[in-house]
Coordinates of C-alpha atoms in Angstrom, one line a residue:
X1 CA 0.0 0.0 0.0
X2 CA 1.2 3.5 -0.8
X3 CA 2.5 5.3 2.3
X4 CA 1.1 8.7 1.2
X5 CA -2.2 10.0 2.4
X6 CA -2.9 13.3 0.6
X7 CA -5.3 15.3 2.8
X8 CA -7.2 18.6 2.5
X9 CA -6.4 20.5 5.7
X10 CA -7.8 23.6 7.4
X11 CA -4.8 25.4 9.1
X12 CA -6.9 28.2 10.5
X13 CA -10.0 30.3 9.5
X14 CA -9.8 31.0 5.8
X15 CA -6.6 29.1 5.2
X16 CA -6.4 25.6 3.7
X17 CA -3.7 23.5 2.2
X18 CA -2.9 20.0 0.8
X19 CA -0.5 17.8 2.7
X20 CA 0.7 14.3 2.7
X21 CA 0.0 12.7 6.0
X22 CA 0.7 9.1 7.3
X23 CA -1.8 6.5 6.3
X24 CA -3.9 5.8 9.4
X25 CA -3.0 2.7 11.4
X26 CA -5.8 0.3 12.5
X27 CA -6.3 0.9 16.2
X28 CA -8.3 -2.3 16.7
X29 CA -8.6 -5.7 15.1
X30 CA -12.2 -4.7 14.3
X31 CA -11.1 -1.6 12.4
X32 CA -11.0 -1.2 8.6
X33 CA -9.1 1.2 6.3
X34 CA -11.2 2.9 3.7
X35 CA -9.8 4.4 0.4
X36 CA -12.1 7.5 0.2
X37 CA -13.7 7.9 -3.2
X38 CA -16.4 10.6 -2.8
X39 CA -17.0 13.3 -0.2
X40 CA -19.9 15.8 0.0
X41 CA -19.5 19.3 1.4
X42 CA -21.6 20.1 4.5
X43 CA -22.4 23.5 5.8
X44 CA -20.4 22.8 8.9
X45 CA -17.3 22.2 6.9
X46 CA -17.7 25.6 5.3
X47 CA -18.5 27.2 8.7
X48 CA -15.2 25.8 10.1
X49 CA -13.3 27.0 7.0
X50 CA -14.8 30.6 7.2
X51 CA -14.9 31.0 11.0
X52 CA -12.5 28.5 12.5
X53 CA -15.0 27.4 15.0
X54 CA -18.6 26.2 15.6
X55 CA -19.7 27.1 19.1
X56 CA -17.4 25.4 21.6
X57 CA -15.6 23.4 18.9
X58 CA -12.6 25.6 18.0
X59 CA -9.9 24.7 15.4
X60 CA -6.7 25.0 17.5
X61 CA -4.4 23.0 15.2
X62 CA -4.5 21.9 11.6
X63 CA -7.5 19.6 10.9
X64 CA -8.5 17.5 7.9
X65 CA -12.0 18.7 6.7
X66 CA -14.9 16.5 5.4
X67 CA -17.3 14.0 6.9
X68 CA -19.8 13.0 4.2
X69 CA -17.9 10.2 2.5
X70 CA -18.0 6.8 0.7
X71 CA -15.1 4.6 -0.3
X72 CA -13.6 1.2 -0.9
X73 CA -12.2 -1.1 1.9
X74 CA -8.5 -1.4 1.4
X75 CA -7.5 -3.2 4.6
X76 CA -9.4 -5.1 7.4
X77 CA -8.4 -6.0 10.9
X78 CA -8.1 -9.6 11.9
X79 CA -11.4 -9.8 13.8
X80 CA -13.5 -8.1 11.0
X81 CA -16.2 -10.4 9.8
X82 CA -18.8 -8.3 7.9
X83 CA -16.5 -6.6 5.4
X84 CA -13.7 -7.5 3.0
X85 CA -11.1 -5.7 0.9
X86 CA -12.9 -4.3 -2.2
X87 CA -16.3 -3.7 -0.5
X88 CA -17.9 -0.3 -1.3
X89 CA -19.1 1.4 1.8
X90 CA -20.8 4.6 3.2
X91 CA -18.9 5.9 6.3
X92 CA -20.7 6.9 9.5
X93 CA -18.1 9.4 10.6
X94 CA -18.6 9.5 14.4
X95 CA -17.4 6.9 16.9
X96 CA -18.8 7.0 20.4
X97 CA -17.2 5.6 23.6
X98 CA -19.8 2.7 23.7
X99 CA -19.6 2.7 27.5
X100 CA -21.5 5.7 28.9
X101 CA -25.1 5.9 29.9
X102 CA -26.2 7.6 26.7
X103 CA -24.4 5.0 24.6
X104 CA -25.9 2.1 26.5
X105 CA -29.4 3.5 26.2
X106 CA -29.0 3.7 22.4
X107 CA -28.5 7.4 22.1
X108 CA -24.8 7.3 21.1
X109 CA -25.1 10.5 19.1
X110 CA -25.2 12.3 22.5
X111 CA -22.0 10.6 23.8
X112 CA -19.8 13.2 25.4
X113 CA -16.7 11.4 24.2
X114 CA -17.9 11.2 20.5
X115 CA -14.9 11.3 18.1
X116 CA -16.6 12.9 15.1
X117 CA -14.8 13.6 11.8
X118 CA -13.8 17.2 11.1
X119 CA -15.0 18.3 14.5
X120 CA -12.0 19.6 16.5
X121 CA -9.7 18.0 17.5
X122 CA -10.6 15.1 15.2
X123 CA -9.5 14.9 11.5
X124 CA -12.1 14.5 8.8
X125 CA -12.4 12.3 5.7
X126 CA -11.1 14.6 2.9
X127 CA -8.0 12.4 2.6
X128 CA -7.0 9.4 0.5
X129 CA -7.5 7.0 3.5
X130 CA -9.6 7.0 6.7
X131 CA -9.9 4.4 9.4
X132 CA -13.1 3.4 11.2
X133 CA -14.6 0.4 13.1
X134 CA -16.3 -2.0 10.8
X135 CA -19.7 -1.4 12.3
X136 CA -19.6 2.2 11.3
X137 CA -19.1 1.3 7.6
X138 CA -22.2 0.3 5.7
X139 CA -21.8 -1.9 2.7
X140 CA -23.5 -0.5 -0.4
X141 CA -25.6 -2.7 -2.6
X142 CA -24.2 -3.2 -6.1
X143 CA -26.7 -0.9 -7.7
X144 CA -26.0 2.0 -5.3
X145 CA -23.2 4.3 -6.5
X146 CA -20.4 5.8 -4.5
X147 CA -21.9 9.2 -5.1
X148 CA -25.1 8.0 -3.4
X149 CA -23.0 6.5 -0.7
X150 CA -21.6 9.9 0.2
X151 CA -25.1 11.3 0.5
X152 CA -26.1 8.6 3.1
X153 CA -24.7 11.0 5.7
X154 CA -27.0 14.0 5.1
X155 CA -29.9 11.6 4.5
X156 CA -29.2 10.0 7.9
X157 CA -29.5 13.5 9.5
X158 CA -32.9 13.9 7.9
X159 CA -34.0 10.4 9.0
X160 CA -33.1 11.3 12.6
X161 CA -35.0 14.5 12.4
X162 CA -38.1 12.9 11.0
X163 CA -37.9 10.1 13.6
X164 CA -37.7 12.8 16.3
X165 CA -40.8 14.4 14.8
X166 CA -42.7 11.1 14.9
X167 CA -44.2 11.7 11.5
X168 CA -47.1 9.5 10.8
X169 CA -49.2 8.6 7.6
X170 CA -51.5 11.5 6.8
X171 CA -49.6 14.2 8.6
X172 CA -49.1 17.7 7.3
X173 CA -45.4 18.6 7.5
X174 CA -43.8 22.0 7.0
X175 CA -40.1 22.3 6.5
X176 CA -38.3 25.6 6.9
X177 CA -35.1 25.7 4.9
X178 CA -34.7 24.1 1.4
X179 CA -31.1 23.3 1.6
X180 CA -29.9 19.6 1.3
X181 CA -31.1 18.6 4.8
X182 CA -34.4 20.4 4.5
X183 CA -35.0 18.8 1.1
X184 CA -34.2 15.4 2.5
X185 CA -36.4 15.9 5.5
X186 CA -39.3 16.5 3.0
X187 CA -38.4 13.3 1.2
X188 CA -38.2 11.2 4.3
X189 CA -41.4 12.6 5.6
X190 CA -43.0 11.6 2.3
X191 CA -41.6 8.1 2.7
X192 CA -43.1 8.0 6.2
X193 CA -46.5 8.7 4.8
X194 CA -47.0 12.5 5.2
X195 CA -49.5 13.6 2.6
X196 CA -48.8 17.4 2.7
X197 CA -45.2 18.6 2.7
X198 CA -44.7 22.3 2.5
X199 CA -41.2 23.7 1.8
X200 CA -40.4 27.2 3.1
X201 CA -37.4 29.3 1.9
X202 CA -36.4 32.8 1.0
X203 CA -34.8 31.6 -2.3
X204 CA -37.4 31.0 -5.0
X205 CA -35.2 28.7 -7.0
X206 CA -34.7 26.4 -4.1
X207 CA -38.5 26.3 -3.6
X208 CA -38.9 25.4 -7.3
X209 CA -36.5 22.5 -6.8
X210 CA -38.3 21.4 -3.6
X211 CA -41.6 20.9 -5.3
X212 CA -40.0 19.0 -8.1
X213 CA -38.2 16.8 -5.5
X214 CA -40.6 15.9 -2.7
X215 CA -42.7 18.9 -1.5
X216 CA -46.4 19.2 -2.4
X217 CA -46.4 22.9 -1.8
X218 CA -44.0 25.9 -1.4
X219 CA -44.1 29.1 0.6
X220 CA -42.0 32.2 0.2
X221 CA -42.1 34.3 3.4
X222 CA -41.9 38.1 3.5
X223 CA -40.6 40.4 6.1
X224 CA -43.7 40.5 8.3
X225 CA -44.2 39.6 12.0
X226 CA -44.1 35.9 12.7
X227 CA -47.8 35.7 13.5
X228 CA -48.7 37.2 10.1
X229 CA -46.3 35.0 8.2
X230 CA -47.8 31.9 9.9
X231 CA -51.3 33.1 9.2
X232 CA -50.5 33.5 5.5
X233 CA -48.7 30.1 5.4
X234 CA -51.7 28.3 7.0
X235 CA -54.2 30.0 4.6
X236 CA -52.2 29.6 1.4
X237 CA -51.3 26.0 2.1
X238 CA -54.7 25.0 3.5
X239 CA -53.3 23.7 6.8
X240 CA -56.6 24.0 8.7
X241 CA -55.8 24.7 12.3
X242 CA -52.1 24.5 11.7
X243 CA -49.5 21.9 10.7
X244 CA -49.1 18.6 12.5
X245 CA -45.4 18.8 12.3
X246 CA -42.9 21.6 11.6
X247 CA -39.2 21.0 11.1
X248 CA -36.7 23.9 11.1
X249 CA -33.7 23.1 8.9
X250 CA -32.7 26.7 8.6
X251 CA -31.6 27.9 12.0
X252 CA -33.1 31.3 11.2
X253 CA -34.8 33.2 14.0
X254 CA -37.8 34.4 12.0
X255 CA -38.4 30.9 10.7
X256 CA -38.4 29.4 14.2
X257 CA -40.8 32.1 15.5
X258 CA -43.2 31.6 12.5
X259 CA -43.0 27.8 13.0
X260 CA -44.4 27.9 16.5
X261 CA -47.2 30.2 15.3
X262 CA -48.0 27.9 12.4
X263 CA -48.3 24.6 14.4
X264 CA -51.7 23.3 15.5
X265 CA -52.3 22.7 19.2
X266 CA -50.5 19.6 20.3
X267 CA -48.3 19.7 17.2
X268 CA -44.6 18.7 17.1
X269 CA -41.7 21.1 16.4
X270 CA -38.1 19.8 15.7
X271 CA -35.1 22.0 15.6
X272 CA -32.7 20.6 13.1
X273 CA -30.9 23.7 11.8
X274 CA -28.2 25.6 13.8
X275 CA -28.2 29.4 14.0
X276 CA -27.5 32.0 16.6
X277 CA -26.8 30.6 20.1
X278 CA -29.8 32.5 21.6
X279 CA -33.0 33.9 20.0
X280 CA -36.3 35.4 21.0
X281 CA -38.8 32.5 21.3
X282 CA -42.6 32.5 21.6
X283 CA -42.6 30.6 24.8
X284 CA -46.2 31.4 25.8
X285 CA -47.5 29.9 22.6
X286 CA -45.4 26.8 23.1
X287 CA -47.1 26.4 26.5
X288 CA -50.7 27.2 25.6
X289 CA -50.6 25.1 22.4
X290 CA -48.9 22.3 24.4
X291 CA -46.3 21.9 21.6
X292 CA -43.9 19.0 21.6
X293 CA -40.5 20.7 21.1
X294 CA -37.4 18.6 20.3
X295 CA -33.9 19.0 19.2
X296 CA -32.1 16.8 16.7
X297 CA -28.4 16.2 16.6
X298 CA -26.6 14.2 13.9
X299 CA -28.0 10.6 13.8
X300 CA -28.4 7.6 16.1
X301 CA -28.9 3.9 16.2
X302 CA -30.4 2.5 13.0
X303 CA -30.5 5.8 11.1
X304 CA -27.6 5.1 8.7
X305 CA -28.9 1.6 7.8
X306 CA -32.4 3.0 7.2
X307 CA -30.9 5.7 4.9
X308 CA -29.0 3.1 2.9
X309 CA -32.2 1.0 2.5
X310 CA -34.2 4.0 1.4
X311 CA -31.7 4.7 -1.3
X312 CA -31.4 1.1 -2.3
X313 CA -35.1 0.6 -2.5
X314 CA -35.6 3.7 -4.6
X315 CA -37.9 5.3 -2.1
X316 CA -35.5 8.3 -2.0
X317 CA -33.5 9.6 -4.9
X318 CA -30.4 11.4 -3.6
X319 CA -28.7 11.7 -7.0
X320 CA -31.0 14.6 -8.0
X321 CA -29.4 16.7 -5.3
X322 CA -25.9 16.6 -6.9
X323 CA -25.3 19.8 -8.8
X324 CA -21.6 19.9 -9.0
X325 CA -18.5 17.7 -8.7
X326 CA -14.8 18.6 -8.3
X327 CA -11.4 16.8 -8.5
X328 CA -9.7 16.5 -5.2
X329 CA -7.1 19.1 -6.3
X330 CA -10.0 21.6 -6.7
X331 CA -11.4 21.1 -3.3
X332 CA -11.0 24.8 -2.3
X333 CA -13.1 25.9 -5.3
X334 CA -15.8 23.5 -4.2
X335 CA -15.9 25.2 -0.8
X336 CA -16.0 28.6 -2.5
X337 CA -19.0 27.5 -4.6
X338 CA -20.9 26.2 -1.5
X339 CA -20.1 29.4 0.4
X340 CA -21.5 31.4 -2.6
X341 CA -24.8 29.3 -2.4
X342 CA -24.3 27.7 -5.8
X343 CA -26.3 24.5 -6.5
X344 CA -27.6 22.1 -3.9
X345 CA -24.9 19.5 -3.1
X346 CA -21.3 19.6 -4.2
X347 CA -19.1 16.4 -4.3
X348 CA -15.4 16.1 -4.2
X349 CA -13.8 13.1 -5.9
X350 CA -11.2 11.1 -4.0
X351 CA -7.4 11.3 -4.5
X352 CA -6.5 9.8 -7.9
X353 CA -4.0 6.9 -7.7

């Protein structure tokens, strides 16, 4: 095996470079080494690149970017039984401690010791090779491409959000934010049986894409008070007494406020998008409507496998989201395009042999 591991590294806010690093060593006999072939760019990657931090996670030393990846197994540990060299896999890029209370109760995404790719101080997957335990690599069926494999990660985020929302057949679902995760939330809600799915965004072209993709309706908000925005949303989209479920995938304060107003009594609200650390929130409405408010963070037990099965069965088409692809050497340009809001999902190809 080649001893070079070309990686795309964030040195500090706004400054990236390519560097050959050592090929990762397997830390356990249950680990595998993956030759990364495709990586999608997430908003969090761009946020680290621009700001050098997300909340308490601060880039203090050079860090490899990327965490939405697929690849081919190039080495397996002696105790690995479910994968072999040559298998094509989607990578779940966060490894929990497996021993704490949260891990034992099946909520390992909340593990305080989570080692998550491209979250300081842990390196990401925009490299030629990346090592993971075998049970965090999901074998792709033959008819599922490596491009689709890279999109299992954002789809798993959406699966987790929709599970948190407890979407049921016949529900009306409103999704604020028509970026990749918001679009996928709509698609997963549809797969769960929601009959009305309304996409909300301030960019008309994204709304047009949303209704072609999975949404049954679209709504372009204006600069009006939250209560007025919600009233117009309910009326234009025929939501009756309000939506059964509202998901925020934008993190925008006006969206969050309008969402609480637009929910029916007893409805469910899930916060999937990240925005300002603190906002003004309509807490009285939350109480008097007895709204179920939940957060959603990454993905948990079963989410990745379900995402792979949704793609493999054809219930969700992730290929339609891909609007650009770049050679590994052009990774910085891919980040610039995402920052500029171009397209829906950009992919970076793996290091060429």
